[in-house]
C-alpha cells in the first residue's frame, strides 16, 4: 500500500509544479482536469505525511524512553495515532466513483397510496431542496406534474454544486444513495378516522450528462408533442408545448411540460434523456465488468424500500445500513447529513473489504 502512496506523492508534487505554470492555464479544460486530480490526491498526501510523521515520533519517543519513562506514554499515543492514519489511508485509497464530482438530475415519483403518495413525494422534494440549500448547492426545477391536493405525481430537479466540490462532497457523491423506494407511515390528510396508512414514493438519481458524453442520433428519437395539463387534468396551455421523447433503441422515455414553449420543453427533456442514457450505459458496462454496484429500485413498491419515514414515532430508518434516529421532522427540513453519511460509510467499508479480499 505504501509503495503506491509514494508514487501518488510524486504525482501530486508534479501536478503542483504544473499548475503553478501560467502557460498550463491557457488550456482551461486541461487545467481543470489537472486541478481535479490534484484535489483528489491532496487528502492522500496530507494523510500519508501525517502517518510518516507519527512514525518518526514513535522512534524518537522510544529512544527518549530509555532515559525517561515518561516518554513511553508519548510513544503509545503516537502508535495509536499512526494506526488511525493507516485506516484513513486505506479508505482514501479505495477506488472512487468517477461520477462523484458530477451534478445530478433527481426525480421523485408518487407510487402506491394515491394522493397521500403524491403529498409525500412533495415532502421528499422539499427535503432535498432544503438539504441542497444547507450545503450550498443550486437547484433548478426541470419538470413537475402536480396532484390535485398540491403534491407531485412526478417532479424532476437538477442539483448542482457552486464551483468545485471537495473530494467526496460532490452532488452525486452524496445523493447517489437516495435512489430507491421511500416508504411513509402516517395519518394522511385524506383520512377522516385517524388511521395510520403506509404509502411510498420513488426517487431516481442520475448523474447529469454532458452532450459529449452521450451520442444521440436524431433518427433514434421519436418526439411527440401534446398539451400540458395541470391538477385534475385542467389544461394550463392552449398549445401543444409539452414534449415526450422516446429513445427507440433502448425504449427510454423522457418528457417535460413545465416550460411555456415547445423548444424549452424539448431541451429539458433532452437533458433528462441524456442523463438516463448515460446511467444505463454505465450500468451495462459495470455488469459486463462484474462490478457490483448498488442498484436503484425503479418500481415504487412498498415492499422494496430503502428507507421508512414513521411520523407517529418521529423516526427515520435506513434499511440498508441499519441507521435509525428520532428526528424525522429535522430530516424532512433538510438535515440529511447523518442519514447520507451512514450510506457513505457502509459503502466505503464494503469496498475496503472487497479490496482486501482481492
Short mmCIF file of C-alpha atoms in Angstrom, two decimals:
data_model
loop_
_atom_site.label_atom_id
_atom_site.label_comp_id
_atom_site.label_asym_id
_atom_site.label_seq_id
_atom_site.Cartn_x
_atom_site.Cartn_y
_atom_site.Cartn_z
CA UNK A 1 0.00 0.00 0.00
CA UNK A 2 2.70 2.47 0.99
CA UNK A 3 4.67 1.95 -2.23
CA UNK A 4 1.57 3.02 -4.15
CA UNK A 5 1.22 6.10 -1.93
CA UNK A 6 4.83 7.11 -2.59
CA UNK A 7 4.05 7.10 -6.32
CA UNK A 8 0.99 9.26 -5.70
CA UNK A 9 3.13 11.73 -3.73
CA UNK A 10 5.42 12.11 -6.73
CA UNK A 11 2.38 12.68 -8.98
CA UNK A 12 0.97 15.22 -6.52
CA UNK A 13 4.23 17.20 -6.44
CA UNK A 14 4.41 17.13 -10.25
CA UNK A 15 0.85 18.41 -10.54
CA UNK A 16 1.61 21.21 -8.10
CA UNK A 17 4.51 22.37 -10.31
CA UNK A 18 2.46 22.16 -13.48
CA UNK A 19 -0.45 24.11 -12.02
CA UNK A 20 1.95 26.83 -10.91
CA UNK A 21 2.98 27.31 -14.57
CA UNK A 22 0.82 30.10 -16.11
CA UNK A 23 1.08 28.54 -19.59
CA UNK A 24 -0.84 25.48 -18.40
CA UNK A 25 -3.92 27.63 -17.79
CA UNK A 26 -4.05 28.67 -21.43
CA UNK A 27 -5.90 25.39 -21.96
CA UNK A 28 -8.72 25.72 -19.44
CA UNK A 29 -10.09 22.23 -19.99
CA UNK A 30 -6.71 20.64 -19.31
CA UNK A 31 -6.12 22.94 -16.32
CA UNK A 32 -9.45 21.87 -14.79
CA UNK A 33 -8.53 18.22 -15.33
CA UNK A 34 -5.15 18.70 -13.61
CA UNK A 35 -6.73 20.67 -10.75
CA UNK A 36 -9.33 17.95 -10.21
CA UNK A 37 -6.66 15.26 -9.99
CA UNK A 38 -4.58 17.46 -7.66
CA UNK A 39 -7.61 17.88 -5.36
CA UNK A 40 -8.13 14.10 -5.34
CA UNK A 41 -4.52 13.44 -4.32
CA UNK A 42 -4.24 16.20 -1.70
CA UNK A 43 -6.06 14.33 1.14
CA UNK A 44 -3.96 11.21 0.46
CA UNK A 45 -0.73 13.24 0.51
CA UNK A 46 -1.72 15.09 3.67
CA UNK A 47 -2.70 11.88 5.50
CA UNK A 48 0.42 10.00 4.40
CA UNK A 49 2.73 12.80 5.53
CA UNK A 50 0.98 12.79 8.91
CA UNK A 51 1.37 8.99 9.04
CA UNK A 52 5.07 9.29 8.31
CA UNK A 53 5.49 12.00 10.95
CA UNK A 54 3.75 9.78 13.50
CA UNK A 55 6.26 7.04 12.69
CA UNK A 56 9.16 9.43 13.30
CA UNK A 57 7.56 10.50 16.59
CA UNK A 58 7.32 6.84 17.67
CA UNK A 59 11.04 6.26 17.02
CA UNK A 60 12.03 9.44 18.83
CA UNK A 61 9.80 8.74 21.85
CA UNK A 62 11.09 5.17 22.18
CA UNK A 63 14.69 6.38 22.16
CA UNK A 64 13.96 9.00 24.81
CA UNK A 65 12.02 6.45 26.89
CA UNK A 66 15.23 4.55 27.58
CA UNK A 67 16.28 7.53 29.68
CA UNK A 68 12.91 8.95 30.73
CA UNK A 69 9.94 6.55 31.27
CA UNK A 70 7.51 9.47 30.76
CA UNK A 71 8.09 9.13 27.01
CA UNK A 72 6.57 5.62 26.99
CA UNK A 73 3.07 7.15 27.09
CA UNK A 74 4.01 9.53 24.26
CA UNK A 75 5.23 6.59 22.16
CA UNK A 76 1.94 4.73 22.73
CA UNK A 77 -0.08 7.82 21.79
CA UNK A 78 1.89 8.16 18.54
CA UNK A 79 1.37 4.45 17.80
CA UNK A 80 -2.40 4.86 18.26
CA UNK A 81 -2.35 7.93 16.02
CA UNK A 82 -0.44 6.06 13.31
CA UNK A 83 -2.95 3.19 13.45
CA UNK A 84 -5.79 5.69 12.91
CA UNK A 85 -3.95 7.26 9.98
CA UNK A 86 -3.30 3.82 8.46
CA UNK A 87 -7.04 3.16 8.42
CA UNK A 88 -7.72 6.60 6.94
CA UNK A 89 -5.21 5.89 4.18
CA UNK A 90 -6.85 2.56 3.38
CA UNK A 91 -10.20 4.31 2.95
CA UNK A 92 -8.69 7.10 0.85
CA UNK A 93 -7.10 4.54 -1.47
CA UNK A 94 -10.38 2.75 -2.15
CA UNK A 95 -11.22 3.41 -5.85
CA UNK A 96 -13.53 6.40 -6.20
CA UNK A 97 -16.71 6.53 -8.22
CA UNK A 98 -15.73 8.50 -11.38
CA UNK A 99 -19.11 10.26 -11.27
CA UNK A 100 -18.67 11.59 -7.72
CA UNK A 101 -17.98 15.17 -8.91
CA UNK A 102 -20.95 15.28 -11.28
CA UNK A 103 -24.15 17.23 -10.82
CA UNK A 104 -27.37 15.20 -10.85
CA UNK A 105 -30.93 15.08 -12.06
CA UNK A 106 -33.14 13.94 -9.21
CA UNK A 107 -36.64 12.64 -9.92
CA UNK A 108 -39.37 11.91 -7.39
CA UNK A 109 -42.42 9.88 -8.42
CA UNK A 110 -45.58 9.10 -6.49
CA UNK A 111 -46.31 5.40 -6.14
CA UNK A 112 -48.77 3.33 -4.16
CA UNK A 113 -51.09 5.38 -1.98
CA UNK A 114 -52.80 7.78 -4.40
CA UNK A 115 -52.97 11.40 -3.23
CA UNK A 116 -51.12 10.58 0.00
CA UNK A 117 -48.19 9.26 -2.03
CA UNK A 118 -48.19 12.43 -4.14
CA UNK A 119 -48.16 14.57 -0.99
CA UNK A 120 -45.23 12.52 0.34
CA UNK A 121 -43.41 12.99 -2.97
CA UNK A 122 -43.80 16.74 -2.34
CA UNK A 123 -42.35 16.30 1.16
CA UNK A 124 -39.33 14.47 -0.28
CA UNK A 125 -38.80 17.17 -2.89
CA UNK A 126 -38.83 19.85 -0.19
CA UNK A 127 -36.39 17.76 1.91
CA UNK A 128 -33.89 17.62 -0.97
CA UNK A 129 -34.31 21.31 -1.81
CA UNK A 130 -33.70 22.24 1.84
CA UNK A 131 -30.67 19.93 2.02
CA UNK A 132 -29.23 21.50 -1.14
CA UNK A 133 -29.76 24.93 0.39
CA UNK A 134 -27.97 23.88 3.60
CA UNK A 135 -24.86 22.61 1.79
CA UNK A 136 -24.77 25.46 -0.71
CA UNK A 137 -25.88 23.70 -3.89
CA UNK A 138 -28.00 25.21 -6.66
CA UNK A 139 -31.31 23.66 -7.72
CA UNK A 140 -33.34 24.05 -10.90
CA UNK A 141 -36.85 22.72 -11.39
CA UNK A 142 -36.94 20.92 -14.75
CA UNK A 143 -40.41 19.42 -14.86
CA UNK A 144 -43.33 18.95 -12.47
CA UNK A 145 -46.70 17.20 -12.66
CA UNK A 146 -48.73 18.33 -9.65
CA UNK A 147 -51.56 16.42 -8.00
CA UNK A 148 -54.96 17.78 -7.00
CA UNK A 149 -54.02 18.39 -3.34
CA UNK A 150 -50.71 20.12 -4.03
CA UNK A 151 -48.36 17.14 -4.07
CA UNK A 152 -46.49 15.78 -7.08
CA UNK A 153 -47.27 12.84 -9.32
CA UNK A 154 -43.73 13.25 -10.60
CA UNK A 155 -41.13 16.02 -10.46
CA UNK A 156 -37.59 16.43 -11.81
CA UNK A 157 -34.98 18.82 -10.46
CA UNK A 158 -31.33 19.46 -11.36
CA UNK A 159 -28.95 19.79 -8.41
CA UNK A 160 -25.57 21.45 -8.99
CA UNK A 161 -22.50 22.46 -6.99
CA UNK A 162 -21.33 26.05 -6.80
CA UNK A 163 -17.73 25.91 -8.02
CA UNK A 164 -15.52 22.91 -7.24
CA UNK A 165 -16.52 20.46 -4.52
CA UNK A 166 -14.12 18.78 -2.12
CA UNK A 167 -13.45 15.10 -2.95
CA UNK A 168 -16.37 13.04 -1.74
CA UNK A 169 -18.57 16.10 -1.28
CA UNK A 170 -19.93 16.44 -4.83
CA UNK A 171 -23.65 16.20 -5.55
CA UNK A 172 -23.54 12.66 -6.97
CA UNK A 173 -21.14 11.53 -4.20
CA UNK A 174 -23.80 12.40 -1.61
CA UNK A 175 -27.15 11.98 -3.36
CA UNK A 176 -26.50 8.74 -5.26
CA UNK A 177 -27.61 6.79 -2.18
CA UNK A 178 -31.08 8.37 -2.31
CA UNK A 179 -32.23 6.34 -5.29
CA UNK A 180 -34.89 3.78 -4.40
CA UNK A 181 -38.27 3.44 -2.74
CA UNK A 182 -39.05 5.66 0.26
CA UNK A 183 -41.90 4.46 2.46
CA UNK A 184 -44.01 6.69 4.72
CA UNK A 185 -46.21 5.72 7.67
CA UNK A 186 -48.59 8.43 8.88
CA UNK A 187 -52.20 9.57 9.10
CA UNK A 188 -52.97 11.00 5.64
CA UNK A 189 -54.63 14.37 5.21
CA UNK A 190 -57.42 12.49 3.42
CA UNK A 191 -58.03 10.10 6.37
CA UNK A 192 -61.08 11.09 8.44
CA UNK A 193 -60.78 8.39 11.13
CA UNK A 194 -57.19 8.97 12.15
CA UNK A 195 -55.83 5.64 10.89
CA UNK A 196 -52.16 5.29 10.01
CA UNK A 197 -51.56 4.44 6.35
CA UNK A 198 -48.47 3.25 4.53
CA UNK A 199 -47.60 4.57 1.09
CA UNK A 200 -44.49 5.02 -0.99
CA UNK A 201 -42.71 7.33 -3.41
CA UNK A 202 -39.77 6.52 -5.67
CA UNK A 203 -36.57 8.52 -6.09
CA UNK A 204 -34.27 8.19 -9.10
CA UNK A 205 -30.90 9.96 -9.12
CA UNK A 206 -28.74 10.07 -12.25
CA UNK A 207 -25.50 11.97 -12.90
CA UNK A 208 -26.18 14.77 -15.35
CA UNK A 209 -24.54 14.01 -18.68
CA UNK A 210 -22.73 16.49 -20.90
CA UNK A 211 -23.66 16.38 -24.58
CA UNK A 212 -20.23 14.99 -25.47
CA UNK A 213 -20.69 12.02 -23.11
CA UNK A 214 -23.73 10.55 -24.83
CA UNK A 215 -24.11 10.28 -28.59
CA UNK A 216 -27.76 10.52 -29.62
CA UNK A 217 -28.76 10.22 -33.27
CA UNK A 218 -31.83 12.14 -34.41
CA UNK A 219 -33.09 9.07 -36.28
CA UNK A 220 -33.19 7.16 -32.98
CA UNK A 221 -35.69 9.59 -31.45
CA UNK A 222 -39.47 9.76 -31.60
CA UNK A 223 -40.69 13.16 -30.45
CA UNK A 224 -44.35 13.58 -29.51
CA UNK A 225 -45.97 16.88 -28.57
CA UNK A 226 -49.14 17.35 -26.55
CA UNK A 227 -50.91 19.90 -24.39
CA UNK A 228 -49.64 20.47 -20.86
CA UNK A 229 -52.16 19.75 -18.14
CA UNK A 230 -52.44 20.72 -14.51
CA UNK A 231 -54.08 19.14 -11.45
CA UNK A 232 -57.26 17.28 -12.28
CA UNK A 233 -56.47 17.32 -15.98
CA UNK A 234 -57.24 21.04 -16.28
CA UNK A 235 -55.47 22.47 -19.31
CA UNK A 236 -52.83 25.03 -18.45
CA UNK A 237 -51.68 25.58 -22.02
CA UNK A 238 -53.73 26.04 -25.14
CA UNK A 239 -50.87 24.99 -27.45
CA UNK A 240 -49.06 21.67 -27.90
CA UNK A 241 -45.99 22.73 -25.90
CA UNK A 242 -45.38 19.58 -23.81
CA UNK A 243 -42.78 17.21 -25.26
CA UNK A 244 -42.22 13.47 -24.87
CA UNK A 245 -39.03 11.98 -26.34
CA UNK A 246 -38.60 8.24 -26.82
CA UNK A 247 -35.15 6.78 -27.50
CA UNK A 248 -36.15 3.95 -29.83
CA UNK A 249 -33.11 1.64 -29.42
CA UNK A 250 -33.50 1.49 -25.63
CA UNK A 251 -37.14 2.43 -25.09
CA UNK A 252 -36.08 5.09 -22.56
CA UNK A 253 -38.61 7.93 -22.36
CA UNK A 254 -38.21 11.49 -21.08
CA UNK A 255 -40.89 14.18 -21.04
CA UNK A 256 -41.29 17.78 -19.97
CA UNK A 257 -44.26 20.12 -19.80
CA UNK A 258 -43.06 22.69 -17.28
CA UNK A 259 -41.80 25.35 -19.70
CA UNK A 260 -44.02 27.62 -21.76
CA UNK A 261 -42.50 26.87 -25.15
CA UNK A 262 -42.14 23.60 -27.01
CA UNK A 263 -38.45 24.33 -27.68
CA UNK A 264 -37.68 24.84 -23.99
CA UNK A 265 -39.54 21.66 -23.05
CA UNK A 266 -37.61 19.74 -25.72
CA UNK A 267 -34.28 20.99 -24.36
CA UNK A 268 -35.19 20.00 -20.80
CA UNK A 269 -36.46 16.57 -21.90
CA UNK A 270 -33.18 16.03 -23.75
CA UNK A 271 -31.26 16.80 -20.55
CA UNK A 272 -33.20 14.11 -18.72
CA UNK A 273 -32.81 11.66 -21.62
CA UNK A 274 -29.04 12.17 -21.81
CA UNK A 275 -28.66 11.51 -18.09
CA UNK A 276 -30.81 8.38 -18.23
CA UNK A 277 -28.90 7.04 -21.25
CA UNK A 278 -25.57 7.72 -19.52
CA UNK A 279 -26.73 5.93 -16.38
CA UNK A 280 -27.98 2.97 -18.43
CA UNK A 281 -24.70 2.75 -20.38
CA UNK A 282 -22.64 2.86 -17.19
CA UNK A 283 -24.76 0.19 -15.51
CA UNK A 284 -24.39 -2.06 -18.56
CA UNK A 285 -20.61 -1.55 -18.58
CA UNK A 286 -20.43 -2.34 -14.88
CA UNK A 287 -22.48 -5.51 -15.33
CA UNK A 288 -20.12 -6.66 -18.05
CA UNK A 289 -17.17 -5.94 -15.76
CA UNK A 290 -18.93 -7.79 -12.90
CA UNK A 291 -18.62 -4.70 -10.72
CA UNK A 292 -21.37 -4.96 -8.09
CA UNK A 293 -22.93 -1.51 -7.87
CA UNK A 294 -25.77 -0.70 -5.52
CA UNK A 295 -28.78 -0.53 -7.85
CA UNK A 296 -31.63 1.87 -7.51
CA UNK A 297 -35.14 0.49 -7.38
CA UNK A 298 -37.14 1.52 -10.46
CA UNK A 299 -40.51 0.30 -9.22
CA UNK A 300 -42.41 2.03 -6.47
CA UNK A 301 -43.49 -0.99 -4.42
CA UNK A 302 -43.85 -0.61 -0.65
CA UNK A 303 -42.11 -3.96 -0.10
CA UNK A 304 -38.93 -2.82 -1.88
CA UNK A 305 -37.98 0.11 0.28
CA UNK A 306 -34.64 1.63 1.23
CA UNK A 307 -35.97 3.93 3.94
CA UNK A 308 -39.04 4.36 6.14
CA UNK A 309 -40.36 7.67 7.47
CA UNK A 310 -42.54 6.97 10.53
CA UNK A 311 -44.41 10.13 11.53
CA UNK A 312 -46.15 8.88 14.73
CA UNK A 313 -42.74 8.00 16.24
CA UNK A 314 -40.83 10.85 14.52
CA UNK A 315 -38.47 8.09 13.35
CA UNK A 316 -36.43 7.62 10.19
CA UNK A 317 -34.87 4.24 9.38
CA UNK A 318 -32.49 3.32 6.56
CA UNK A 319 -32.91 -0.39 5.85
CA UNK A 320 -29.59 -0.77 4.02
CA UNK A 321 -27.33 0.50 6.79
CA UNK A 322 -29.43 0.00 9.94
CA UNK A 323 -29.33 3.74 10.63
CA UNK A 324 -32.17 4.94 12.84
CA UNK A 325 -32.90 8.26 14.50
CA UNK A 326 -35.86 10.06 16.06
CA UNK A 327 -35.53 13.47 14.41
CA UNK A 328 -37.71 12.91 11.36
CA UNK A 329 -39.01 16.46 11.48
CA UNK A 330 -35.45 17.81 11.21
CA UNK A 331 -34.52 15.37 8.44
CA UNK A 332 -37.54 16.44 6.38
CA UNK A 333 -36.34 20.02 6.89
CA UNK A 334 -33.10 19.12 5.12
CA UNK A 335 -30.93 17.76 7.96
CA UNK A 336 -29.89 14.75 5.88
CA UNK A 337 -26.15 14.57 6.58
CA UNK A 338 -26.22 11.82 9.21
CA UNK A 339 -28.51 9.61 7.12
CA UNK A 340 -26.40 10.01 3.99
CA UNK A 341 -23.14 9.56 5.91
CA UNK A 342 -24.33 6.17 7.15
CA UNK A 343 -24.61 5.10 3.49
CA UNK A 344 -21.22 6.61 2.60
CA UNK A 345 -19.55 4.76 5.49
CA UNK A 346 -21.25 1.45 4.68
CA UNK A 347 -20.28 1.75 1.01
CA UNK A 348 -16.65 2.56 1.89
CA UNK A 349 -16.48 -0.38 4.32
CA UNK A 350 -17.84 -2.76 1.67
CA UNK A 351 -15.33 -1.52 -0.94
CA UNK A 352 -12.49 -1.78 1.55
CA UNK A 353 -13.46 -5.35 2.44
CA UNK A 354 -13.63 -6.26 -1.27
CA UNK A 355 -10.21 -4.68 -1.90
CA UNK A 356 -8.66 -6.63 0.96
CA UNK A 357 -10.13 -9.90 -0.35
CA UNK A 358 -8.50 -9.23 -3.70
#
